[in-house]
Structures are given as C-alpha cells and as structure tokens.
Coordinates of C-alpha atoms and ligand atoms in Angstrom, one line a residue:
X26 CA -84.8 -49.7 -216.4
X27 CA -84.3 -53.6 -217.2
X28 CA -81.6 -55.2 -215.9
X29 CA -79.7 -58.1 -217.6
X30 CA -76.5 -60.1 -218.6
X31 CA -73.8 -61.8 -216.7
X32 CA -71.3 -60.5 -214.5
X33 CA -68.4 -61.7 -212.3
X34 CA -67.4 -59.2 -209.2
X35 CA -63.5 -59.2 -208.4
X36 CA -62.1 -61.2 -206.4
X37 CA -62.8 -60.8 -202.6
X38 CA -60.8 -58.6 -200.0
X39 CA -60.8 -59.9 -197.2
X40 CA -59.3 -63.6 -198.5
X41 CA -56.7 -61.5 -200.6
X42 CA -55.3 -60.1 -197.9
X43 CA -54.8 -63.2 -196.1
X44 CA -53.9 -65.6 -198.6
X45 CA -50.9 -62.9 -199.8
X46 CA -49.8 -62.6 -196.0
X47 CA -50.2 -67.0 -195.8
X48 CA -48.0 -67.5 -199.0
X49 CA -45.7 -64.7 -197.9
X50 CA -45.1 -66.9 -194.9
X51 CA -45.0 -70.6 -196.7
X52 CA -42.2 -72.3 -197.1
X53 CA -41.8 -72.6 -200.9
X54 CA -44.0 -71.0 -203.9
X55 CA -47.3 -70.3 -203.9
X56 CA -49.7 -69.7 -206.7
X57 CA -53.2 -67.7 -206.1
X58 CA -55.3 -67.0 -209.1
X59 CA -58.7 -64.5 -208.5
X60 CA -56.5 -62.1 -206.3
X61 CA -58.4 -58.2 -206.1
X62 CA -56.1 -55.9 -208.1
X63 CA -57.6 -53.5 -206.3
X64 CA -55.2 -50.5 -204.5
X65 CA -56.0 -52.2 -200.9
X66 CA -54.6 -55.9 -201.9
X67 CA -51.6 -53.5 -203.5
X68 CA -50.7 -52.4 -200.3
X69 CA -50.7 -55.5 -198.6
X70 CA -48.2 -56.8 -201.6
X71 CA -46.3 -53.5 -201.2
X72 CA -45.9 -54.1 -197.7
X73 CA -45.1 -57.5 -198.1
X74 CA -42.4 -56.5 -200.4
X75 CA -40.8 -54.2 -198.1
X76 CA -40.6 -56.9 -195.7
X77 CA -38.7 -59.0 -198.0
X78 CA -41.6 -61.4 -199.8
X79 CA -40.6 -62.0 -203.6
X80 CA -44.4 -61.3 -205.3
X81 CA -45.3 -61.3 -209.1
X82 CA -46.8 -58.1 -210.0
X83 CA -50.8 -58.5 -209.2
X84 CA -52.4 -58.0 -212.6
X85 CA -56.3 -58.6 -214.3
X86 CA -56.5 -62.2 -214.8
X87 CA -53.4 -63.2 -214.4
X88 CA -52.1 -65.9 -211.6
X89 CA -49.7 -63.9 -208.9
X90 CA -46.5 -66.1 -207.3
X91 CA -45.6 -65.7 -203.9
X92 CA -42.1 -67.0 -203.4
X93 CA -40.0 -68.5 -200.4
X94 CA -38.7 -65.6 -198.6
X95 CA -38.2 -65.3 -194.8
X96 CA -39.4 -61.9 -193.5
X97 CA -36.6 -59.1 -192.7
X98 CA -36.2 -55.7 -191.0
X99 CA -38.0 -52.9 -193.2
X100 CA -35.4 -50.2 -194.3
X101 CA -38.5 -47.8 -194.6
X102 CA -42.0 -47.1 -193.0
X103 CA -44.3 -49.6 -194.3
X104 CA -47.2 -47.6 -196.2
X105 CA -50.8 -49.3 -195.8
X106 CA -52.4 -46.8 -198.4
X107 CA -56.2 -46.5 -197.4
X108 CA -56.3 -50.3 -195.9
X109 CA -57.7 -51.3 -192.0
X110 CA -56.6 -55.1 -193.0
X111 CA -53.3 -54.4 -194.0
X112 CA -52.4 -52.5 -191.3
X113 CA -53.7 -54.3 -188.8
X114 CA -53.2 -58.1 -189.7
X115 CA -49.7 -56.8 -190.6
X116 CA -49.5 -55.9 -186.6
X117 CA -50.4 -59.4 -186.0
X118 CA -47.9 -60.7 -188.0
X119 CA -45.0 -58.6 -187.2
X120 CA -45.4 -59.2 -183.6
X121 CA -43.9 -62.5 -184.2
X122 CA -40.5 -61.0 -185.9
X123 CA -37.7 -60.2 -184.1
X124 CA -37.3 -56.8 -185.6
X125 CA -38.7 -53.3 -185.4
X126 CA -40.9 -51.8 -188.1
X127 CA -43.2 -48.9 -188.4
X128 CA -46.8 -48.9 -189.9
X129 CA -48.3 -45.5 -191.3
X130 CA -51.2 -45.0 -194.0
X131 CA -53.4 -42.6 -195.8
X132 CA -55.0 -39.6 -193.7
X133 CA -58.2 -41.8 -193.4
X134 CA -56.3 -44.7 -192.2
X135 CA -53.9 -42.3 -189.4
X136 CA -57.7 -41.3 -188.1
X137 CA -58.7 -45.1 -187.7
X138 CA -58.1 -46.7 -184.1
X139 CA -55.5 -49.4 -183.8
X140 CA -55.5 -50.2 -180.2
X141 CA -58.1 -52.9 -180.8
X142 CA -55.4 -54.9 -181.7
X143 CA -52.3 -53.5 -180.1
X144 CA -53.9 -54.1 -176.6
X145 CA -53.8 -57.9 -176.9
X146 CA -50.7 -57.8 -178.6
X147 CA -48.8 -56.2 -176.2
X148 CA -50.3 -58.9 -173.7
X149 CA -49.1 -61.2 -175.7
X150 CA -45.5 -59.6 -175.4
X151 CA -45.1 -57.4 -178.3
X152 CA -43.3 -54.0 -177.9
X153 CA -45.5 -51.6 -178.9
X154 CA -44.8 -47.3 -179.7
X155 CA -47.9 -45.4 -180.6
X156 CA -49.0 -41.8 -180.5
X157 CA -52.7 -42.1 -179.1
X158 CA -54.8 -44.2 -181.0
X159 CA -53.8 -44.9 -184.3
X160 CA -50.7 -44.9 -186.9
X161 CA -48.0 -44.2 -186.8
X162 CA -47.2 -46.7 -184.8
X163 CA -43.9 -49.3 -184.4
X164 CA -44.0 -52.8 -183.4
X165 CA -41.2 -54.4 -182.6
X166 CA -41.7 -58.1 -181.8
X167 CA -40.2 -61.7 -180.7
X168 CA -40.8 -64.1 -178.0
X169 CA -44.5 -64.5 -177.5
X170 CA -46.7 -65.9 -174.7
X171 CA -50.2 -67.7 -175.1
X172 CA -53.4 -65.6 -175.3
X173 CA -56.9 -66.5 -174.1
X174 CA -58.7 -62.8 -175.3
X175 CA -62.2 -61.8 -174.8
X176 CA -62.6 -59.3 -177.6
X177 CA -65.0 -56.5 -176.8
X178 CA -65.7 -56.3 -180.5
X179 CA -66.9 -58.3 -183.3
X180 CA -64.1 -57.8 -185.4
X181 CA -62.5 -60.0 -188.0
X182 CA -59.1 -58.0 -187.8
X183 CA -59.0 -57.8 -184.3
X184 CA -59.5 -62.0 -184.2
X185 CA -57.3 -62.3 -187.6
X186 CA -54.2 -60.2 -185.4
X187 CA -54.1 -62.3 -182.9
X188 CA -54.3 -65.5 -184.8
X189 CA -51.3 -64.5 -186.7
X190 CA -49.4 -63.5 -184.0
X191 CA -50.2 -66.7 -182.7
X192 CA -48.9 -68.2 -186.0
X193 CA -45.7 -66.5 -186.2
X194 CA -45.0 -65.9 -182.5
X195 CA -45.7 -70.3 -182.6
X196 CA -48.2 -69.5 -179.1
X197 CA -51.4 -70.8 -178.7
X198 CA -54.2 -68.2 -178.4
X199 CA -58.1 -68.3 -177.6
X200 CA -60.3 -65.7 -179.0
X201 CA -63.8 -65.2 -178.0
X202 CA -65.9 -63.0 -179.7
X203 CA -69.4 -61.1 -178.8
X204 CA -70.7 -62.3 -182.1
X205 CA -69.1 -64.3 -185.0
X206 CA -67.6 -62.1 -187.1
X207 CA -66.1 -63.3 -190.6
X208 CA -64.3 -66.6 -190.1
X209 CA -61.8 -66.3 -193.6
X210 CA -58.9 -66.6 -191.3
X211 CA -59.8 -69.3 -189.7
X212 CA -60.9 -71.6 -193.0
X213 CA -57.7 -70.8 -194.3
X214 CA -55.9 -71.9 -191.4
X215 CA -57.9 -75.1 -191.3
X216 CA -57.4 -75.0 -195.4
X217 CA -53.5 -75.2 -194.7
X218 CA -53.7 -77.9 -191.4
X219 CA -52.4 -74.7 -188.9
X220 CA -54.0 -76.1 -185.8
X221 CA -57.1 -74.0 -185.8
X222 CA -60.4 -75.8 -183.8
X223 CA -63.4 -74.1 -182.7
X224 CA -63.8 -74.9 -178.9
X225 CA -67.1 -74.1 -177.0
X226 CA -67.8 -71.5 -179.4
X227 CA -64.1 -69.7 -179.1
X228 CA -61.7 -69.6 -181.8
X229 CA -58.5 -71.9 -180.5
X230 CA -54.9 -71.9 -182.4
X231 CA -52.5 -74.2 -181.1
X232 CA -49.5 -74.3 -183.6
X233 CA -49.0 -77.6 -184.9
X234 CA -45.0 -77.8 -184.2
X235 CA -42.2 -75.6 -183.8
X236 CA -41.8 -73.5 -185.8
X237 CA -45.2 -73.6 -187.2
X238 CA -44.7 -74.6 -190.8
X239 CA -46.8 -73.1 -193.5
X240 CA -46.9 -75.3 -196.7
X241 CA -47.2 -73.4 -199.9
X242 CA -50.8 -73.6 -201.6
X243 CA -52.4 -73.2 -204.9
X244 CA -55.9 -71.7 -204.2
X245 CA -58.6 -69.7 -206.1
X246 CA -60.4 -66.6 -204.5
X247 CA -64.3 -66.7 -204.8
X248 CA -65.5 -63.2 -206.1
X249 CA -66.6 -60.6 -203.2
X250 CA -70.1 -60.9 -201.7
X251 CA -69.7 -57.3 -200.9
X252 CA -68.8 -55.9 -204.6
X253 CA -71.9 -57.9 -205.8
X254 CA -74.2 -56.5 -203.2
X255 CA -74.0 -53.1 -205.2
X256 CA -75.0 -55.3 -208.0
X257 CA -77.5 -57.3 -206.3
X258 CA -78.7 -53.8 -205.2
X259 CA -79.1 -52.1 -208.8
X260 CA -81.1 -55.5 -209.7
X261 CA -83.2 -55.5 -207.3
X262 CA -84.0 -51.8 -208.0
X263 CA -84.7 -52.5 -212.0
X264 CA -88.2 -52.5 -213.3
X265 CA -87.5 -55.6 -214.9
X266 CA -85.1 -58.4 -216.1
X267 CA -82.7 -60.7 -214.5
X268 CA -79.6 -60.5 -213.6
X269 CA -77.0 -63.2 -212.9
X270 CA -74.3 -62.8 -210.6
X271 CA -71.4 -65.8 -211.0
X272 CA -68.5 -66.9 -208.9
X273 CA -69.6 -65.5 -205.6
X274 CA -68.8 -66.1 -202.1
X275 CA -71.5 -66.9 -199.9
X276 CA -69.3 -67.6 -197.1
X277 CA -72.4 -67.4 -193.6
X278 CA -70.3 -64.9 -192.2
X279 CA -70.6 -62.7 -195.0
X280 CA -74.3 -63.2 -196.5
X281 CA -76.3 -61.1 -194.0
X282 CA -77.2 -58.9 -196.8
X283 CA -78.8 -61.6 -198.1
X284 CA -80.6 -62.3 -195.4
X285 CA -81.9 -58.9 -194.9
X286 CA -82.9 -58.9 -198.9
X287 CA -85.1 -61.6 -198.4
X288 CA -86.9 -60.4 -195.3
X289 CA -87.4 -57.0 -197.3
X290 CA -89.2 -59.0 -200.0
X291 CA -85.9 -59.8 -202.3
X292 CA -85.4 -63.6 -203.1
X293 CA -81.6 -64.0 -204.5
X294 CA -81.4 -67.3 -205.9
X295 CA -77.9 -69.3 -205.2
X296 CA -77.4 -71.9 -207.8
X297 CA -73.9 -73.7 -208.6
X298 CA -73.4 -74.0 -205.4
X299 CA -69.7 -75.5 -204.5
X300 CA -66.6 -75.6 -202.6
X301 CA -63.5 -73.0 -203.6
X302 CA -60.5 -73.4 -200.7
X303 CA -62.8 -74.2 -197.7
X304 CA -65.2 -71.5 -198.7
X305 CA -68.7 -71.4 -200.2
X306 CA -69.2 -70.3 -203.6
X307 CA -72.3 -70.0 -205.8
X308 CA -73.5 -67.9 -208.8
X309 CA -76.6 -65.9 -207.6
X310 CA -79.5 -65.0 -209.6
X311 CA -81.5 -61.3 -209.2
X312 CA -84.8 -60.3 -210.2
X313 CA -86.3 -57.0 -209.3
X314 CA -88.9 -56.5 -206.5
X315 CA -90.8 -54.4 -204.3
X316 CA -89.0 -53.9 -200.9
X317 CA -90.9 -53.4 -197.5
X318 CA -88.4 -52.2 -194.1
X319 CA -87.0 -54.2 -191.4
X320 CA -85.7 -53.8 -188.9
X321 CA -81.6 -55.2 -188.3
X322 CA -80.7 -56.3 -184.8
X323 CA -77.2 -55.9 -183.7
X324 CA -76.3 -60.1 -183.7
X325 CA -76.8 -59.6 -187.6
X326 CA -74.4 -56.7 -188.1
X327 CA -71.3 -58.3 -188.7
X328 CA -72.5 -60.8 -190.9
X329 CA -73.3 -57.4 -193.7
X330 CA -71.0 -54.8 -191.8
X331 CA -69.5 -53.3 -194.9
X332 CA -73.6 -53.6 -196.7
X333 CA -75.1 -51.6 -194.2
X334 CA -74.5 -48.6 -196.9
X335 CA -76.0 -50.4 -199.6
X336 CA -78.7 -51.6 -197.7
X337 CA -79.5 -48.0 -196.2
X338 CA -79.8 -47.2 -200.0
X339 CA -82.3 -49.9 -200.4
X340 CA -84.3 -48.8 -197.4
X341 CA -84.9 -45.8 -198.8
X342 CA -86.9 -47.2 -201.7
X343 CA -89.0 -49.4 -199.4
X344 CA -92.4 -49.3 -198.5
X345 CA -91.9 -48.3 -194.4
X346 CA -89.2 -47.7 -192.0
X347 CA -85.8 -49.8 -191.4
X348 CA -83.7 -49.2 -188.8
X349 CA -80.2 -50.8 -188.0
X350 CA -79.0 -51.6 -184.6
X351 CA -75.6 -50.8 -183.4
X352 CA -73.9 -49.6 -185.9
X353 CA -71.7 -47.3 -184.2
X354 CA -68.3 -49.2 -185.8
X355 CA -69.2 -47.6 -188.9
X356 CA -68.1 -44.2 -187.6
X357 CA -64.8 -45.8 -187.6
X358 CA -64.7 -47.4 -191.2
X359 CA -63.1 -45.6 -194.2
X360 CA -65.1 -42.6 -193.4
X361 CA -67.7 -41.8 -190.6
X362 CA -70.0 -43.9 -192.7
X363 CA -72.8 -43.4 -190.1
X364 CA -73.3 -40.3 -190.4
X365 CA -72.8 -39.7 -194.0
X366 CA -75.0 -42.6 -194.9
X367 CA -77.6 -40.8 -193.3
X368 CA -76.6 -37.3 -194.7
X369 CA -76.0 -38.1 -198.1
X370 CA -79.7 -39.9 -197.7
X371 CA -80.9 -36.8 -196.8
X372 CA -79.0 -34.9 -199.5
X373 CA -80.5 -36.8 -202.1
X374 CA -84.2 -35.9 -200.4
X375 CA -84.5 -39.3 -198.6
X376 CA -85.1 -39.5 -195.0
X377 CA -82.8 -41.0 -192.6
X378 CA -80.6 -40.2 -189.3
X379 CA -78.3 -41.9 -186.6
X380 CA -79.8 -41.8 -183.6
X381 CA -77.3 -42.7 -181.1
X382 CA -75.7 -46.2 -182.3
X383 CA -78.8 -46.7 -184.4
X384 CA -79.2 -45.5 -188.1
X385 CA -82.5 -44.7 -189.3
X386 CA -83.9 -45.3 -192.5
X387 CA -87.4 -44.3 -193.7
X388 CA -88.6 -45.4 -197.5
X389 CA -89.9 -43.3 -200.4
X390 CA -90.6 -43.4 -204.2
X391 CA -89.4 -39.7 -205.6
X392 CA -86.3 -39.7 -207.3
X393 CA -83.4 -39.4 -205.6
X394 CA -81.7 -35.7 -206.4
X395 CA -79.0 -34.3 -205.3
X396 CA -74.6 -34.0 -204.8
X397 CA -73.4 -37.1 -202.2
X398 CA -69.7 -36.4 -200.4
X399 CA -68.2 -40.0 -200.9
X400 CA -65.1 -38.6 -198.3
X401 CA -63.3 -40.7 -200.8
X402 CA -64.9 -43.7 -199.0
X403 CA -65.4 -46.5 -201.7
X404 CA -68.6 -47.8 -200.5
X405 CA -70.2 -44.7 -199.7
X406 CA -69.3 -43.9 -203.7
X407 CA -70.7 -47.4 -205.1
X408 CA -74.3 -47.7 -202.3
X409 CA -74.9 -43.6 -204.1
X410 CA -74.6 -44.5 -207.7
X411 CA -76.9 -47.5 -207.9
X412 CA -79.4 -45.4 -206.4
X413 CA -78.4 -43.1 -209.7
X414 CA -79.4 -45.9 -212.0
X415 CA -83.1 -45.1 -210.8
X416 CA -85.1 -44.0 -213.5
X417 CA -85.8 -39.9 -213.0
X418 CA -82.7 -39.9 -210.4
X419 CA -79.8 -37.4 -210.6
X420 CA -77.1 -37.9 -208.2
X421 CA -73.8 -36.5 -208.7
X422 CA -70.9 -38.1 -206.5
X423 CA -68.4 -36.0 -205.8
X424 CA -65.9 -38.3 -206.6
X425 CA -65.9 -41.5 -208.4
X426 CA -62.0 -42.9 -208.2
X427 CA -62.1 -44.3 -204.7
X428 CA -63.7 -47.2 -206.0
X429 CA -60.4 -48.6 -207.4
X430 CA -59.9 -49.5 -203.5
X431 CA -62.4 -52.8 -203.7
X432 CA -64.0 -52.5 -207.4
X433 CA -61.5 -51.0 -210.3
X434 CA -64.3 -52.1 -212.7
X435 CA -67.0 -51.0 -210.9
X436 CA -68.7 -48.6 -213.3
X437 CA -68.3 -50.4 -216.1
X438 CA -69.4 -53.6 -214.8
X439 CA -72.8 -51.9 -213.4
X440 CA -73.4 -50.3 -216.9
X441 CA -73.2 -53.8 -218.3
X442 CA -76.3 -54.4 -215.9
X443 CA -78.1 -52.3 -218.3
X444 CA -76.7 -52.4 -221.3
Ligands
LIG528 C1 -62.4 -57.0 -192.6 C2 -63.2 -56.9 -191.5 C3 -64.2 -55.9 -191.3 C4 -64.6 -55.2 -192.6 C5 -63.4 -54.8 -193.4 C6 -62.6 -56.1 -193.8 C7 -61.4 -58.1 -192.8 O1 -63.6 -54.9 -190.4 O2 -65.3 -54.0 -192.3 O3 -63.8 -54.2 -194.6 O4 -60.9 -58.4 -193.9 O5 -61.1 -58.7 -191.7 P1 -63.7 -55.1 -188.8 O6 -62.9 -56.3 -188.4 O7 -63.1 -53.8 -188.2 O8 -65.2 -55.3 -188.5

C-alpha cells in the first residue's frame, strides 16, 4: 500500500477538557477554537451545563463560547458518558462548591476506580458518598485545607483533581508524582498566571489571591498526538510514500510514542515547529520503515500511556520481541486494554500475552486474520484497523462507532492515507 496526502487529527482531549472546565470558571467570555467534537469533550460541556456554564454548541470548525456563569447546584445527576476526565477532574472541581452533586457514567465508566482521587480530596475536606470504588458517587464540597500529596500513581487526572480543587477550594496543594505524567493542567495554569511553579520536582499551586480569579482566554487547541499515532502507525506500516501529519502536539509528556518509533527503527520528522497556548506544536512527517522490538521500561509509560495499543500493534510487525513494563493501569482504562491487546493480538494470529504487569509482544510478517472485540473501547477499535490496512490482512472489528469518543472522522481520515 502507499501512503500519502495531508491530514490534520482533531483537536486533543486532554486540553479540551480542561480548557472547557478553565473558561467555565473565568470571569467573563471565553473563546476556544480546535475543541474535539468528540462524545467525551460533549460530556464535559453537558456537565458543565448542568452546573450552570452558558456554552455554544461544540461544532466541526467552528469557534465554541464559554460564558460568565458562576457554578450552581445540579437539579439532576451529572452524566459523564464514557469519560475518566470528566468525571474525575469534575470531582476536583466540585470539591470547591458549596453544594452537593452526584457523578454517574456509562457501564464502562461505573466499573472504573475513582478513589484515586476521592482519597486526597476528602483529605482535603471534601464530603465524599461512594458505593465501593467507583460511580455513583456524590461530592458535596466547601471550605478546603492545603494538600501536600504523594500520589502513588502517575496520573494526570489524579494530579489535575487536586489542582482544581486547589483552584476553586483557593488552598495551596503539593503533588508529587512517581513519574511525570502529562503536564496540560499545569501549562494552562501557568498559561492563565494561576500560581502554578514546579518546586524540587513537585507540582506546587498557591492561588494567587482570594478568590482565585480566572481571566477569560482566547486559545487554540493543538491537534491530539494520540489520534495521529494511529496515523503515524498506518504510515509507518505502508510500503511506500509519505505521509504528513499537521497541527500536532508534541507536548514531552505526550511524545513517548515517538520515542519508542524511533528506537524501533521509525524516524518521524517534526517540522514547523511552534508555540500554541504554552504547548508544543509541529506538523510531523512519516515515511514507512522496517521495525525491530524494544523493550519499554515503566519511567516511559506515561509519556505514551493511551499508545501502548497502537504500539502493541506495531510490535507485532517487527523483526523480534517487545515487551512493555508495567502496564497494569491499562486494565483499568476504557476496557481491560491489557488483556485484550494481547487477545485480540492473538485473535488476529499474532503472538502476545500479559504476563503479570508486563505485556508481551512478539513480531511476525503473515497477515493479520481474524474478528477483534473492541469492548466498545475506542482505541482498541482504531490500534485493530490500521493493522487492517496491511496488504493480505482481514480483520473485522466488531464494532466500529466507539471511535466518535476521540476520532469522529477517524475512518475517513485514515482512507485519505491511501487514497
Ligand atoms: C488523561 C490522563 C490519562 C489518559 C487519559 C486522559 C487526562 O489517564 O489515559 O486518556 O486527560 O488527564 P490517567 O490519568 O488515568 O493516566
């Protein structure tokens, strides 16, 4: 297959979220152009809503308002759909409101654990009802106190919680992390002068002045590093041609795919390099090549956390083994992605298996055949189908839709690869 054109992945997640949740907060209109429309960012708007935020409807293109609008008591449960960032930066935020509200979400999202962030949370003061670990729960916040946290994972919602909290609660909190995981939050916070400073390698908020006032912002969202790793993926698995990737983040924290690319023998060229609301952007550049396995230590992990699919996809087309350290959080993503990584690998006749924390990976040249369960998990459905551009392949997914979570244009985009 040759691979060619020009394409533009949405706009990313992760800076969605936030910057919706930061303008839903500022005191006076906000205007954010580049927003996902995809059904996670909905939820966080929906949920916004419910709380009271006045936001124009988040379309294709166009630029979304976020009006002045203090916070109020929800009249209903607040529905978080399918999404882990809504549900639990929304925690973070509402444990600085003096009012009671209830989270709930999908039957994917009820399974996911939540107690990551209500722990420090409720150290920080916040009432908090929960049946075991998970949603339902209800939050009911108010007067805060200070936080210095030693997080026993590297995760940018459990930081990202507690810094809003610390933000709308007007407390100062310290976060130290096992390894860096992605810094968004903080960039923004910086972006918008919130009192954010990095202090012997801890994240430290101290809130600038009471109450903490957000100004409103005008700010463009870099397209997703993780949507164009499926299309950096599908490039580097053509025969030939060149593919070029623009308006990408490339944001440190979010690059280790990258990384790993190049250590399997994948050189993705950045070009255009510049500067898009405190983060990183470039256009990237992808030419085919022959991939040899590596190995993925557990420091590098949440740098490519939500790639480790895409990349188990690429191992399996490499010359040699690669195995991935550590990766037990991803039998608590959208779906047990561990597991069915390494099963859907198998399904297709690949060979792979978690072994303990560790997922296993070894590479091969037949053609991938065979039916992959997605479990409605949208990366599980976008790492299977570039392995279906392979030339000989036939993999049927057993559903396609989930994708509208991260990528609504997903298919089309990747047959404009090969068009
Ligand atoms: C995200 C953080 C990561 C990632 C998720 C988005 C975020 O989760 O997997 O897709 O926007 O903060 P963890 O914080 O659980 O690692």
């Amino acid at each position: 297959m040759k691979v060619g054109g020009i394409v533009r992945p949405p706009g990313d997640k992760s800076i969605s979220h936030r910057v919706l949740m930061l303008a839903a907060l500022a005191r006076g209109t906000s205007e954010l152009r580049g927003l996902l429309t995809g059904a996670d960012v909905k939820s966080t708007a929906r949920v916004l809503r419910q709380l009271g935020a006045t936001i124009s409807p988040i379309r294709e293109g166009g630029p979304v308002r976020v009006a002045r609008s203090p916070l109020t008591a929800p009249r209903s449960p607040l529905y978080c759909g399918n999404s882990g960032t809504t549900a639990r930066l929304m925690v973070g935020i509402l444990a600085g409101q003096r009012f009671a509200a209830t989270l709930t979400g999908d039957a994917s999202l009820r399974r996911r654990p939540m107690r990551r962030v209500t722990e420090p949370l409720r150290q920080m003061g916040a009432e908090i009802t929960e049946r075991g670990d998970g949603l339902p729960l209800t939050i009911r916040g108010g007067r805060l106190r200070g936080l210095t946290y030693q997080s026993p994972v590297a995760s940018a919602q459990v930081k990202s919680a507690i810094l809003f909290a610390g933000l709308t609660g007007n407390v100062p909190v310290t976060i130290h992390e096992p390894y860096r995981s992605r810094d968004h939050t903080e960039r923004l916070f910086a972006h918008l002068g919130l009192g954010i400073h990095e202090r012997e390698g801890a994240i430290v908020l101290e809130p600038p002045n009471r109450p903490a006032a957000i100004p409103p912002f005008h700010l463009s969202v870099p397209g997703d590093p993780s949507s164009a790793a499926f299309l950096v993926a599908a490039a580097v698995l053509a025969e030939e041609g060149e593919l070029l990737i623009e308006n990408v983040g490339v944001n440190p924290t979010r690059t280790g795919f990258l990384v790993v690319l190049e250590r399997m023998g994948a050189h993705v060229e950045r070009v255009n390099l510049r500067d898009e609301g405190g983060e990183p952007v470039a256009d990237l550049v992808v030419r085919p090549a022959q991939l040899k396995g590596t190995e993925v230590p557990a420091s590098e992990i949440p740098t490519l956390v939500d790639e480790v699919p895409v990349l188990a996809v690429l191992a399996s087309r490499a010359r040699g083994a690669t195995v991935f350290r550590e990766v037990g959080e991803l039998r608590v993503k959208e779906s047990n992605r561990l597991e069915l990584v390494a099963a859907n690998l198998r399904a297709v006749g690949a060979r792979a298996e978690a072994r303990g924390s560790d997922l296993h990976v070894a590479g091969g040249d037949r053609p991938p055949r065979g039916r992959v369960e997605t479990a409605s998990d949208h990366r599980l459905a976008m790492a299977f189908a570039v392995l279906g551009t392979l030339p000989g392949s036939d993999v049927k997914l057993s559903e396609k839709k989930s994708v509208a979570i991260s990528y609504p244009s997903f298919f089309r985009d990747l047959r404009t690869c090969f068009a």
